[in-house]
PDB file of C-alpha atoms in Angstrom:
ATOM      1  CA  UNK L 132      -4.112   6.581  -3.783  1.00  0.00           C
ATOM      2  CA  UNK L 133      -5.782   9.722  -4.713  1.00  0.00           C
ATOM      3  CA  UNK L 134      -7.897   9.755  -7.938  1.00  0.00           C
ATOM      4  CA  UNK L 135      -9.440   6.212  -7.217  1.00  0.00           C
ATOM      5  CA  UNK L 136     -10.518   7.677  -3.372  1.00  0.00           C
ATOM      6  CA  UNK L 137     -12.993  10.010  -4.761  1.00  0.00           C
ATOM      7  CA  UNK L 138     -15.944   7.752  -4.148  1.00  0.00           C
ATOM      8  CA  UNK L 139     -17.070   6.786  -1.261  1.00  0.00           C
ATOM      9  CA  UNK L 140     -17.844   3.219  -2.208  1.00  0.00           C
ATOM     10  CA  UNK L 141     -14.784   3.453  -4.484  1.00  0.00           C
ATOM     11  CA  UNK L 142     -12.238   3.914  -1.194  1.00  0.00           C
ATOM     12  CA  UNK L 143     -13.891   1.461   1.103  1.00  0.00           C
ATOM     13  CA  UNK L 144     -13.824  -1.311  -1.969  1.00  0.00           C
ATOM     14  CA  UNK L 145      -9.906  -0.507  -2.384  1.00  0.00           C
ATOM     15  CA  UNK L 146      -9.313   0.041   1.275  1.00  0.00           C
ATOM     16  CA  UNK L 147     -10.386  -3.510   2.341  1.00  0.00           C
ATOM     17  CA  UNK L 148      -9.070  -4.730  -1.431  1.00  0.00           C
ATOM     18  CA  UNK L 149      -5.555  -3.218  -1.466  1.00  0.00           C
ATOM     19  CA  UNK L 150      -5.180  -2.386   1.978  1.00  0.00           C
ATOM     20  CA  UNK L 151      -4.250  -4.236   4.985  1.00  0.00           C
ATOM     21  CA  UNK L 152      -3.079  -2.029   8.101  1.00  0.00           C
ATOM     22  CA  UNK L 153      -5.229   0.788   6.366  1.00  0.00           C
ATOM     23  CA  UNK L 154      -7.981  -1.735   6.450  1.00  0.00           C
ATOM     24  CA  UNK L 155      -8.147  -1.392  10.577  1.00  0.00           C
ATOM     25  CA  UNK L 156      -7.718   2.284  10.633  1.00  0.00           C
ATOM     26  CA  UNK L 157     -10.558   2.789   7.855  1.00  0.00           C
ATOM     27  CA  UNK L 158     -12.627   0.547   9.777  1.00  0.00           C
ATOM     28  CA  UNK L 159     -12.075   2.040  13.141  1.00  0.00           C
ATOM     29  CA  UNK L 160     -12.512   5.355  11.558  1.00  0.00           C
ATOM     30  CA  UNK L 161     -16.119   4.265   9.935  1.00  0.00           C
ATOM     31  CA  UNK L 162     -17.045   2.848  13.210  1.00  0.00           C
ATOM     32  CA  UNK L 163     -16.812   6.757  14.833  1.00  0.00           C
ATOM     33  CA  UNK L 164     -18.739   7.882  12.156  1.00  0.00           C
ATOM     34  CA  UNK L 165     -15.743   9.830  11.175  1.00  0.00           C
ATOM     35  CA  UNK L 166     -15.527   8.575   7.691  1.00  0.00           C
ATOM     36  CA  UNK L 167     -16.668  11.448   6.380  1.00  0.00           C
ATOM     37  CA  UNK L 168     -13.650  13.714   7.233  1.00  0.00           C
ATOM     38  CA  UNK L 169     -11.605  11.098   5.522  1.00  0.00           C
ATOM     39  CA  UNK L 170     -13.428  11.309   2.269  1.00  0.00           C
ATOM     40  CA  UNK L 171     -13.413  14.408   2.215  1.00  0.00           C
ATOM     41  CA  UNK L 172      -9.617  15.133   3.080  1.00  0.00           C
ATOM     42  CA  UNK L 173      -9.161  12.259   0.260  1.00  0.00           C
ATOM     43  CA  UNK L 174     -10.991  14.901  -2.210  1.00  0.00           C
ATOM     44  CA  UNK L 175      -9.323  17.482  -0.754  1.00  0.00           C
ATOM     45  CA  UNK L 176      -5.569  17.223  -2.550  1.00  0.00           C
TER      46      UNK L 176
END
């Protein structure tokens, strides 16, 4: 979980693909318009 998160599309796909508990969060997260501060503390490391 680190090189595939570098897209955007690429980390929702495997998020709601791979993911189940993570799923909720992500979507949760999305829904604050927050996303953003998880892709880019997924680029980040």
């Amino acid at each position: 979980m680190g090189g595939d998160t570098l897209d955007d599309g690429i980390y929702k796909e495997v998020d709601m693909s791979n993911a189940g508990s993570a799923t909720d969060i992500n979507f949760t997260v999305k829904k604050a318009d927050i996303y953003e501060i998880s892709f880019i503390y997924a680029q980040d490391p």
